[in-house]
Amino acid sequence: MFWQVATVAWLAASQGPGAAAAPAVVATSPDGRNQIALTLRDGALHWAAARDGRAVVLPSRLGFAFRGAPALGDSLAVTAEQRAERDTTFAMPLGELARVRDHHREVRVTVTERGGLRRSFTVVARAFDDGVAFRYELPAQPQLGAFEITDELTEFALAEDMKAWWIPADVPSPDRQEMLWSSGPVSKLRLVHTPLTLVGSSGVHAVIHEADLDDYAGMYLQGRSESRTLRASLARWKDGAAVKGSTPFRSPWRTVQLADDAARLAPSVLALKLNPPSRLADASWLRPMKYNGIWWAMHVNTATWGTGPQHGATTANTKRHLDFAAANGLQGTLVEGWNRGWDGNWMLTGGTFDFLNATADFDLEAVAAYAKAKGVQFIAHNETATWVENYERQLDSAFARYARLGIRAVKTGYVGDTVNPLGHAHQSQYMVRHHRRVIEAAARHGIGIVMHEPIKDTGERRTWPNMLSREGARGQEFNAWGGEGGNPPEHETILFFTRMLAGPMDFTPGIFNLRVTRSGTGVPRTPLDARPRTTLAKQLALYVVLYSPVQMAADLPENYEGQPAFQFIRDVAADWDTSVVLAGEIGDYVAVARKAKGRDEWFVGAITDERARALDLRLDFLPAGRPYVAELYADAPDADWATNPEAVRRSRREVTSRSVLPARLARGGGLAVRLRPAR
Ligand code: NOJ
Ligand code: CA
């Protein structure tokens, strides 16, 4: 007997009072708290999810619309059902956790059309202690060979009008995901990106996202006016198709992370569990790193990417940055503007970017040799301006050359409009395929990728640990530009509970000159316009709060000279054995503790929004009974992001696992702490 009548009360209740229990197949998480159910309603397969016996997602539609073929999703009968339970643990070569346990229960339900084409599909659903997930599989079948999906019919019918933290996906250039976050009821949403973080009246937190986006279109969520139901909406090829494929085929996972409160949303590893194991034969060459670079100068307009008197990427200037990195224990130096193609309006002429050859004032061989001698990695920058065909043509030869020169990390960039010059959306299947090609080419040549204006993170780093980090959110660069006024003080306290749940971010923290004024633009500025709206202590705390195995010391070398607080950037780790969120509320504050990989050393970062705040941080994550020395970099009593951002106080004290560390955070402030065993 395949089809088991559900005994779960929440599912029957969701069908209205007095409704007969519908047949359903249910997977329950190992801790018994999360459930995902698959059920037929009027011949259509639906999914639903609950936590602690309360529906979070009501029965929601599943299926596909195709070009040139009838939609698949109605008049279905269940033709097979399977169950499984798995409990495995895998290591992350780089990560916010060294090891991830994947313990889940799974149900697979195959449905077949009762008439017409008699096509079949399977839905695989898994329940974990940290959420639920499902994916579609389209088995090989004569009636469904090559196909074009025009719409995925998946819905997320939320049981209540949850509060959503969202960024829009229907504004100009939305796919870079560099907008400011808003919050409000789901019933007011239009088109939004994932991860989408939702808060229910009971305090339950849910995050809708996707995992293993491998050969499919990126998913947005489409709201309907005054409705609690969100619908999957797929990024498109130029010709309007969403997904092109042929059977056998499987979709990415649709994931709903579930937690009791905001603090328990991170570290978020659901997507890692839903990606295939590592395909990197040897990951031993991968290194976490802190890096500086020829970068901020261009954003504050004191240097240019293009050649000329202000050119940033000269041989001499690069050597100066490499010297600084070597002298300060930074493992890498990023150089932007070293290659040919930046002169003029590079966004329009991006099809002529040359990734092999340097400008006349930049000696690539000499710089690479100098970097090697200094023990610093030269991070090559590849801005494509979304002219991806031009990039793909050079990919293998460029990466082969980099590898020969000892270059082990590349920062890619996709500054472009909503659609690339070929007309495909930034998060389309076309671009998903492109990014996979880049990651795989990099893997072949022993190169790690830091991607800007990326495809969203769906956990690829498990399969390809050389996918080091990416942007895909509003980073520090906005604080240099002004105009829109930079990031508000609450920005990073939202990022932590939204974008960061997808994976690492190259935010580029560490600006010490907090009164930066962008020169030479001719745009009149108010004093608060273009500058980070944080204190210096908060810039330090971001190294711990915003996880990335590559962390930039983003400011100009001269701005670190004579700054005692720079010691924290020298000391802080970028790769971790474990991570613990000590406290946090979305958009207000967050405090995180992380243990350095393979070392008896912990770091704590706490940040607040525009409000000053006092937090008592319990250090019970430390091993019991052993004294530690805490080095604190705290906001001075008179610190304030707007009026006195540089006022940071360094102090030391002895602590144990029983200590409570008082954190006094200024407006826009933070606290950064290093904890080492006391001798
Ligand atoms: C935008 C990226 O985010 C930034 O880091 C880079 O400097 C510019 N594009 C130029 O590629
Ligand atoms: Ca960017």
XYZ file of C-alpha atoms and ligand atoms in Angstrom:
691
model
C 0.000 0.000 0.000
C 1.646 3.215 -1.176
C -0.530 5.951 0.079
C -0.837 6.410 3.763
C -3.638 8.395 5.388
C -2.124 11.181 7.417
C -2.880 11.176 11.072
C -1.448 14.646 11.524
C -4.040 16.943 12.994
C -2.556 20.160 11.569
C -3.060 18.946 8.028
C -6.685 17.944 8.551
C -7.319 21.245 10.341
C -5.854 23.152 7.402
C -8.603 21.696 5.216
C -11.323 23.415 7.203
C -13.561 22.333 10.065
C -15.007 18.873 9.739
C -12.980 18.012 6.635
C -12.127 14.369 6.207
C -8.423 13.646 6.569
C -6.868 13.660 3.109
C -4.358 11.008 2.176
C -0.881 12.338 2.758
C 2.699 11.237 3.073
C 4.613 12.921 5.844
C 8.306 13.149 6.736
C 9.065 14.117 10.322
C 12.416 15.559 11.423
C 14.622 13.482 13.754
C 13.704 15.727 16.713
C 10.016 15.293 15.874
C 9.360 19.031 15.550
C 9.311 19.729 11.790
C 7.051 17.997 9.299
C 6.654 18.175 5.556
C 3.591 16.582 3.978
C 2.678 15.739 0.386
C -1.021 15.445 -0.277
C -3.404 15.240 -3.246
C -6.211 17.782 -3.465
C -8.623 17.556 -6.363
C -6.036 15.579 -8.277
C -3.227 18.106 -7.779
C -0.181 17.364 -5.644
C 0.364 19.829 -2.778
C 3.033 20.244 -0.123
C 2.661 21.617 3.386
C 4.893 22.142 6.406
C 4.489 22.429 10.147
C 6.534 22.958 13.281
C 5.437 21.624 16.671
C 2.110 20.553 15.197
C 1.244 24.032 13.877
C 1.040 24.613 10.152
C 3.627 27.056 8.804
C 2.824 26.385 5.139
C -0.699 25.227 4.216
C -1.197 22.789 1.351
C 0.419 24.543 -1.603
C 0.385 23.732 -5.302
C 3.130 21.906 -7.154
C 3.697 21.538 -10.884
C 5.045 23.074 -14.084
C 3.863 24.969 -17.132
C 5.683 24.116 -20.362
C 6.099 25.804 -23.700
C 4.317 23.755 -26.355
C 2.875 21.171 -23.956
C 0.045 21.141 -21.428
C 0.814 22.055 -17.822
C 1.799 19.212 -15.517
C 0.123 19.170 -12.117
C -3.537 18.120 -12.450
C -5.489 14.859 -12.686
C -2.747 13.021 -10.848
C -2.667 9.685 -9.095
C 0.042 8.484 -6.745
C 1.994 5.668 -8.359
C 4.950 5.179 -6.032
C 6.135 6.100 -2.579
C 9.448 5.541 -0.811
C 10.938 6.475 2.522
C 14.477 6.877 3.777
C 16.398 8.139 6.781
C 20.036 9.222 6.602
C 22.547 10.384 9.166
C 25.934 11.446 7.863
C 28.529 14.061 8.713
C 30.779 15.893 6.299
C 33.721 18.250 6.671
C 33.865 21.751 5.189
C 37.416 22.659 4.100
C 36.472 26.290 4.781
C 33.471 27.325 6.766
C 31.687 28.811 9.731
C 31.574 25.200 10.977
C 34.267 22.583 10.369
C 31.789 19.705 10.272
C 28.128 19.526 9.314
C 25.772 16.753 10.383
C 23.055 15.871 7.901
C 20.357 13.897 9.671
C 17.040 13.817 7.864
C 13.999 11.743 7.016
C 12.796 11.621 3.435
C 9.684 10.702 1.503
C 9.496 10.403 -2.283
C 6.144 10.467 -3.970
C 5.686 9.787 -7.667
C 2.504 10.973 -9.333
C 1.218 10.184 -12.828
C -1.430 11.868 -14.951
C -4.568 9.733 -15.037
C -5.325 10.668 -18.634
C -3.871 12.715 -21.481
C -0.112 12.285 -21.809
C 0.186 10.185 -18.635
C 3.358 11.985 -17.654
C 4.949 11.419 -14.239
C 6.993 13.408 -11.785
C 8.412 12.751 -8.367
C 8.621 15.077 -5.395
C 11.324 14.321 -2.864
C 10.670 15.891 0.531
C 13.018 15.964 3.506
C 12.558 16.970 7.121
C 15.554 18.146 9.142
C 15.751 19.580 12.654
C 16.523 22.961 11.057
C 13.863 22.968 8.356
C 12.216 21.188 5.465
C 12.916 20.973 1.752
C 11.580 19.448 -1.434
C 12.612 19.111 -5.048
C 11.061 17.887 -8.264
C 12.405 15.039 -10.332
C 11.230 14.486 -13.887
C 12.063 10.882 -14.765
C 12.984 9.906 -18.317
C 9.751 9.156 -20.220
C 8.800 9.180 -23.904
C 6.003 11.725 -23.371
C 8.408 14.167 -21.696
C 11.848 14.356 -23.295
C 13.287 17.774 -24.112
C 11.228 20.552 -22.531
C 11.046 24.242 -21.793
C 9.561 25.262 -18.482
C 7.795 28.600 -18.712
C 6.584 28.629 -15.091
C 7.065 26.617 -11.966
C 3.662 26.370 -10.287
C 5.119 25.950 -6.793
C 3.347 27.974 -4.148
C 4.130 28.832 -0.546
C 0.704 29.303 1.085
C 1.713 30.681 4.461
C -0.534 29.783 7.366
C -0.446 33.368 8.620
C 0.476 36.789 7.306
C 4.057 36.593 8.565
C 6.380 39.580 8.787
C 8.825 39.394 5.907
C 12.321 40.881 5.561
C 12.728 41.465 1.860
C 14.526 43.119 -1.026
C 12.641 43.795 -4.260
C 13.267 41.884 -7.460
C 11.214 44.170 -9.689
C 13.257 47.370 -9.698
C 15.905 48.398 -12.271
C 19.081 46.274 -11.944
C 17.509 44.129 -9.248
C 19.467 40.975 -9.780
C 22.633 42.237 -8.178
C 20.564 42.111 -4.996
C 22.174 45.327 -3.787
C 19.040 46.992 -2.464
C 18.220 48.050 1.068
C 16.039 45.662 3.061
C 12.470 46.416 4.079
C 10.077 44.623 6.379
C 6.318 44.185 6.291
C 3.530 41.642 5.968
C 3.710 38.988 3.275
C 0.339 40.183 1.961
C 2.034 43.414 0.785
C 4.872 41.786 -1.145
C 5.309 42.034 -4.884
C 8.336 40.330 -6.441
C 11.111 39.619 -3.920
C 14.397 37.753 -3.704
C 15.331 34.800 -1.575
C 16.474 34.168 1.091
C 13.227 35.621 2.407
C 13.137 35.673 6.209
C 9.697 35.419 7.819
C 8.610 35.864 11.424
C 5.353 34.416 12.744
C 3.188 35.553 15.631
C 4.345 32.613 17.768
C 7.942 33.722 17.265
C 8.694 30.988 14.742
C 11.227 32.117 12.132
C 11.116 30.680 8.625
C 13.447 31.333 5.703
C 12.424 30.478 2.157
C 15.345 29.885 -0.164
C 16.705 27.277 -2.564
C 19.588 24.811 -2.649
C 21.650 23.146 -5.374
C 20.821 25.633 -8.132
C 22.881 23.774 -10.693
C 21.158 23.903 -14.083
C 17.937 25.810 -13.548
C 16.702 29.398 -13.253
C 17.052 31.400 -10.040
C 13.765 31.657 -8.139
C 12.083 34.865 -6.999
C 8.910 34.890 -4.930
C 5.837 36.606 -6.333
C 3.305 38.026 -3.889
C -0.329 38.712 -4.628
C -2.199 41.641 -3.222
C -3.776 40.847 0.157
C -2.781 37.193 -0.128
C -0.545 35.143 2.137
C 0.449 32.908 -0.760
C 3.756 33.404 -2.532
C 4.427 31.814 -5.874
C 7.748 30.741 -7.396
C 8.755 33.039 -10.260
C 11.754 32.116 -12.400
C 14.400 34.335 -14.004
C 14.288 34.132 -17.788
C 16.304 33.560 -20.887
C 15.993 36.243 -23.536
C 13.419 34.149 -25.399
C 11.152 34.052 -22.363
C 11.878 30.470 -21.360
C 12.691 29.871 -17.729
C 14.327 26.434 -17.826
C 15.506 24.361 -20.768
C 16.260 20.720 -20.184
C 15.487 17.144 -20.923
C 14.539 14.212 -18.767
C 15.835 12.791 -16.507
C 15.972 16.122 -14.746
C 15.741 17.553 -11.271
C 15.009 20.989 -9.934
C 16.870 22.777 -7.152
C 15.520 22.189 -3.659
C 12.920 24.602 -2.336
C 13.924 25.092 1.296
C 12.211 26.424 4.388
C 14.560 26.854 7.306
C 12.725 26.809 10.650
C 13.865 28.101 14.044
C 12.405 29.223 17.351
C 14.020 32.651 17.225
C 16.305 34.816 15.121
C 19.456 33.803 16.979
C 18.931 30.164 16.058
C 18.808 30.825 12.306
C 22.621 30.875 12.095
C 24.860 29.150 11.327
C 22.581 28.178 8.469
C 23.682 24.901 6.865
C 20.443 23.509 5.428
C 21.534 24.287 1.860
C 24.922 22.644 2.398
C 23.172 19.417 3.368
C 21.184 19.574 0.137
C 24.138 19.945 -2.222
C 26.217 17.070 -3.582
C 29.474 16.193 -1.789
C 32.708 17.891 -2.762
C 33.944 17.304 -6.280
C 37.283 18.924 -5.547
C 39.720 16.012 -5.610
C 42.191 17.927 -3.477
C 41.070 20.806 -1.282
C 44.289 21.066 0.714
C 45.434 24.120 -1.257
C 42.446 26.165 -0.160
C 43.318 28.785 2.425
C 41.216 31.290 4.295
C 42.648 34.731 3.907
C 42.540 38.308 4.909
C 43.489 40.580 2.076
C 44.027 44.203 1.242
C 43.893 45.727 -2.179
C 43.896 48.437 -4.763
C 40.176 48.913 -4.484
C 38.766 51.470 -2.003
C 40.861 54.171 -3.674
C 38.805 53.755 -6.837
C 35.561 53.855 -4.921
C 36.504 57.072 -3.117
C 37.829 58.458 -6.404
C 41.490 58.924 -5.534
C 42.559 56.349 -8.136
C 41.157 55.017 -11.388
C 40.656 51.543 -12.854
C 41.586 52.882 -16.271
C 45.090 53.959 -17.259
C 46.286 57.532 -16.810
C 47.948 59.657 -14.140
C 45.713 58.289 -11.370
C 45.898 54.629 -12.404
C 45.750 52.501 -9.261
C 47.113 49.206 -10.587
C 50.689 50.154 -11.351
C 53.566 47.816 -10.584
C 54.930 50.157 -7.923
C 51.611 50.709 -6.175
C 50.900 46.982 -6.213
C 54.277 46.260 -4.615
C 53.477 48.816 -1.925
C 50.230 46.970 -1.164
C 51.963 43.589 -1.204
C 54.545 44.958 1.238
C 51.779 46.147 3.517
C 50.051 42.765 3.395
C 53.281 40.899 4.143
C 54.148 43.214 7.028
C 50.730 42.837 8.598
C 49.968 39.153 8.261
C 47.443 39.554 5.463
C 47.566 36.640 3.039
C 46.358 38.330 -0.118
C 46.318 41.516 -2.174
C 43.522 42.234 -4.625
C 44.365 44.358 -7.623
C 41.610 45.878 -9.763
C 42.320 47.628 -13.045
C 45.514 45.667 -13.864
C 44.236 44.235 -17.119
C 43.310 45.812 -20.429
C 39.831 47.036 -21.152
C 39.043 49.550 -18.414
C 39.672 52.721 -20.383
C 36.552 54.623 -21.392
C 33.092 53.465 -20.365
C 33.896 49.857 -19.470
C 30.285 48.971 -18.810
C 29.584 49.563 -22.491
C 32.835 48.122 -23.835
C 33.041 45.128 -21.493
C 33.115 42.847 -24.501
C 36.724 43.886 -25.056
C 38.047 43.114 -21.572
C 41.343 41.209 -21.857
C 41.933 38.820 -18.951
C 45.366 37.684 -20.063
C 47.234 40.881 -20.673
C 48.116 43.746 -18.391
C 48.269 47.480 -18.970
C 51.647 48.963 -19.973
C 52.348 50.212 -16.434
C 51.652 46.850 -14.807
C 54.199 44.042 -15.049
C 52.144 40.938 -14.288
C 55.119 38.545 -14.233
C 57.122 40.801 -11.939
C 54.196 41.424 -9.609
C 53.383 37.717 -9.392
C 57.015 36.883 -8.630
C 57.175 39.654 -6.025
C 53.980 38.378 -4.391
C 55.377 34.855 -4.293
C 58.608 36.034 -2.708
C 56.635 37.928 -0.086
C 54.376 34.949 0.613
C 51.299 36.961 -0.340
C 48.678 35.842 -2.835
C 48.029 38.126 -5.751
C 44.263 38.130 -6.262
C 43.483 38.828 -9.891
C 40.341 40.772 -10.668
C 38.183 39.808 -13.654
C 35.380 42.303 -14.254
C 33.179 41.019 -17.055
C 30.552 43.778 -17.046
C 28.282 40.750 -17.803
C 29.870 40.209 -21.226
C 30.082 36.558 -20.343
C 30.844 35.177 -23.802
C 33.977 37.299 -23.913
C 34.952 35.927 -20.524
C 34.209 32.313 -21.386
C 36.379 32.542 -24.500
C 39.380 33.469 -22.338
C 38.539 31.467 -19.223
C 40.772 28.467 -19.671
C 43.778 30.277 -21.086
C 43.550 33.035 -18.462
C 43.217 30.612 -15.543
C 46.056 28.486 -16.927
C 48.256 31.568 -17.046
C 47.252 32.614 -13.541
C 48.003 29.133 -12.219
C 51.458 29.235 -13.834
C 52.079 32.552 -12.082
C 51.019 31.102 -8.723
C 47.728 33.009 -8.634
C 45.231 31.031 -6.574
C 42.306 33.422 -6.245
C 40.248 35.438 -8.710
C 37.581 38.015 -7.979
C 34.968 38.043 -10.717
C 32.502 40.856 -11.342
C 29.227 41.180 -13.234
C 28.361 44.853 -13.217
C 25.580 45.086 -15.734
C 21.931 45.761 -16.122
C 18.942 43.597 -15.362
C 19.821 41.489 -18.345
C 23.261 40.857 -19.809
C 24.184 42.064 -23.311
C 22.727 38.851 -24.709
C 19.427 39.607 -23.023
C 19.366 36.849 -20.413
C 18.421 37.750 -16.845
C 21.219 37.975 -14.295
C 19.817 35.039 -12.266
C 18.706 33.062 -15.333
C 19.621 29.484 -16.172
C 22.015 30.896 -18.771
C 23.927 32.712 -16.035
C 23.685 29.773 -13.616
C 25.419 27.667 -16.256
C 28.022 30.379 -16.826
C 28.930 30.623 -13.158
C 29.232 26.839 -12.907
C 31.615 26.905 -15.864
C 33.731 29.516 -14.112
C 33.775 27.609 -10.816
C 34.665 24.334 -12.534
C 37.353 25.930 -14.711
C 38.796 27.539 -11.585
C 38.741 24.173 -9.795
C 40.667 22.568 -12.655
C 43.391 25.183 -12.292
C 43.487 25.290 -8.498
C 41.872 28.710 -8.230
C 39.325 30.022 -5.732
C 36.533 32.369 -6.801
C 35.180 35.472 -5.072
C 32.189 36.528 -7.125
C 30.654 40.010 -7.215
C 27.188 40.739 -8.648
C 26.873 36.964 -8.425
C 24.281 34.348 -8.905
C 22.677 33.819 -5.495
C 24.364 31.389 -3.125
C 22.533 28.073 -2.885
C 25.256 26.091 -1.135
C 27.559 25.303 -4.084
C 30.551 25.656 -1.780
C 29.912 22.159 -0.462
C 30.416 20.678 -3.935
C 32.978 23.269 -5.014
C 34.842 24.523 -1.929
C 36.846 26.790 -4.249
C 33.656 28.884 -4.464
C 35.094 30.985 -1.667
C 32.762 33.909 -1.224
C 30.561 36.325 -3.085
C 28.813 39.637 -2.843
C 25.105 39.519 -3.751
C 24.035 42.179 -1.282
C 24.740 45.781 -0.538
C 28.320 45.909 0.672
C 30.692 48.501 2.010
C 31.179 50.024 -1.456
C 27.859 51.844 -1.116
C 29.325 53.773 1.809
C 31.885 55.307 -0.538
C 29.503 56.421 -3.216
C 27.066 58.684 -1.439
C 24.153 59.791 -3.530
C 21.820 57.224 -2.088
C 23.513 57.977 1.195
C 25.232 54.712 1.985
C 24.060 51.926 4.236
C 21.953 52.821 7.266
C 23.294 51.757 10.684
C 20.838 48.854 10.878
C 21.984 47.383 7.560
C 24.355 44.675 8.803
C 21.965 43.678 11.602
C 19.501 42.762 8.845
C 22.065 41.177 6.520
C 23.041 38.690 9.212
C 19.503 37.255 9.396
C 18.744 37.404 5.672
C 21.409 37.345 2.952
C 24.059 35.816 5.203
C 21.860 32.753 5.754
C 22.616 31.824 2.129
C 26.393 31.771 2.609
C 29.554 33.830 2.943
C 29.673 37.430 1.789
C 32.604 39.539 0.598
C 31.293 42.622 2.413
C 34.773 44.207 2.649
C 34.828 45.535 6.219
C 37.576 47.479 7.946
C 37.176 51.126 6.968
C 39.094 53.192 9.560
C 38.851 56.605 7.927
C 35.181 56.972 8.711
C 34.963 60.572 7.527
C 35.952 59.671 4.020
C 34.860 62.202 1.461
C 34.811 61.134 -2.118
C 36.995 63.408 -4.103
C 36.733 64.772 -7.584
C 33.147 63.907 -8.377
C 31.932 67.482 -8.281
C 28.862 66.326 -6.377
C 28.314 68.537 -3.335
C 28.107 66.472 -0.179
C 26.775 66.909 3.287
C 29.169 65.655 5.973
C 27.080 62.524 6.568
C 26.607 61.656 2.956
C 29.251 59.264 1.655
C 30.740 57.469 4.640
C 30.180 54.337 6.665
C 27.521 54.874 9.294
C 29.306 52.809 11.880
C 31.827 53.297 14.612
C 35.325 51.918 14.165
C 34.632 49.172 16.731
C 31.695 48.064 14.586
C 33.937 47.852 11.509
C 36.080 45.404 13.526
C 33.085 43.427 14.807
C 31.969 42.842 11.208
C 34.956 40.497 10.684
C 33.348 38.098 13.138
C 29.684 38.797 12.440
C 29.700 38.593 8.617
C 31.244 35.242 7.749
C 33.593 34.972 4.790
C 36.689 32.797 4.427
C 38.211 35.742 2.557
C 37.916 39.020 4.445
C 39.205 42.282 3.116
C 41.009 44.927 5.125
C 39.318 47.356 2.816
C 40.785 50.732 3.725
C 43.865 52.372 2.202
C 47.150 51.221 3.786
C 47.878 54.755 4.998
C 44.641 54.795 6.971
C 45.845 51.844 9.048
C 49.187 53.435 9.929
C 49.509 54.232 13.629
C 46.150 52.667 14.467
C 46.334 50.363 17.500
C 42.906 48.940 16.584
C 44.389 47.480 13.385
C 45.834 44.758 15.611
C 42.395 43.138 15.680
C 42.385 42.749 11.891
C 45.871 41.203 12.075
C 44.650 38.745 14.713
C 41.143 37.775 13.659
C 40.570 34.384 12.023
C 38.602 33.859 8.801
C 37.900 30.131 9.066
C 36.152 28.495 11.964
C 35.599 25.260 13.857
C 32.296 26.434 15.199
C 30.024 29.463 15.388
C 27.503 30.418 18.057
C 24.988 33.248 17.913
C 24.875 34.686 21.430
C 21.930 37.036 20.923
C 20.150 38.885 18.170
C 17.005 40.399 16.728
C 16.590 41.142 13.044
C 17.357 44.761 12.285
C 18.359 45.583 15.872
C 21.516 43.822 17.005
C 23.467 40.581 16.864
C 26.363 39.060 18.798
C 28.333 36.091 17.460
C 31.150 33.952 18.897
C 33.336 31.838 16.642
C 36.195 29.462 17.402
C 39.231 29.782 15.118
C 39.851 26.652 13.034
C 42.294 24.334 14.775
C 43.252 26.875 17.456
C 42.224 27.411 21.052
C 41.135 30.909 20.294
C 37.705 32.529 20.092
C 36.478 35.781 18.620
C 33.301 37.652 19.445
C 31.621 40.346 17.380
C 28.585 42.336 18.473
C 26.882 45.067 16.447
C 23.893 47.316 16.902
C 21.699 49.475 14.688
C 21.108 53.221 15.121
C 20.337 52.698 18.815
C 22.903 52.479 21.594
C 22.494 49.212 23.460
C 23.833 47.274 26.427
C 24.151 43.514 26.010
C 25.377 41.016 28.573
C 27.305 38.376 26.686
C 27.590 35.047 28.481
C 30.870 33.364 27.662
C 29.582 29.856 28.398
C 30.735 28.741 24.952
C 34.304 28.665 26.379
C 35.569 25.360 27.776
C 34.774 25.231 31.491
C 37.363 25.819 34.172
C 40.079 27.512 32.119
C 40.967 31.176 32.230
C 41.094 33.160 29.014
C 42.412 36.610 28.282
C 39.859 38.799 26.535
C 41.170 41.664 24.399
C 38.343 44.078 23.832
C 37.940 46.716 21.147
C 34.927 48.626 22.382
C 33.104 51.852 21.596
C 34.390 54.574 23.944
C 31.670 56.051 26.199
C 31.374 59.075 23.905
C 31.526 57.105 20.633
C 28.729 57.627 18.131
C 28.707 56.758 14.443
C 27.638 60.272 13.451
C 29.699 62.478 15.738
C 32.603 60.445 17.096
C 33.004 57.197 15.162
C 36.754 56.701 15.732
C 36.543 56.545 19.537
C 37.547 52.942 20.184
C 38.930 51.640 23.493
C 41.270 48.711 23.800
C 41.312 46.839 27.081
C 42.104 43.433 28.521
C 40.583 41.288 31.206
C 40.673 37.735 32.402
C 37.495 35.705 31.903
C 36.182 32.141 32.171
C 33.187 30.295 30.803
C 31.250 31.655 33.783
C 31.926 35.294 32.943
C 29.406 37.693 31.536
C 30.933 40.325 29.300
C 29.063 43.618 29.334
C 28.888 45.022 25.808
C 28.103 48.744 25.665
C 27.412 49.507 22.039
C 27.232 53.112 20.840
C 24.737 54.306 18.239
C 25.848 52.480 15.085
C 28.439 50.768 17.258
C 30.009 47.433 17.966
C 32.353 45.357 20.059
C 35.141 43.076 18.849
C 36.840 40.618 21.196
C 39.705 38.162 20.929
C 39.842 35.389 23.557
C 43.043 33.440 24.157
C 43.997 30.998 26.909
C 45.599 32.820 29.839
C 49.046 31.540 30.617
C 31.456 46.286 -8.266
C 32.139 45.443 -7.245
O 31.274 45.162 -6.167
C 33.367 46.182 -6.779
O 34.002 45.456 -5.739
C 34.292 46.416 -7.931
O 35.350 47.228 -7.501
C 33.578 47.122 -9.087
N 32.353 46.484 -9.394
C 34.419 47.149 -10.344
O 34.556 45.850 -10.844
Ca 28.784 45.250 -6.252
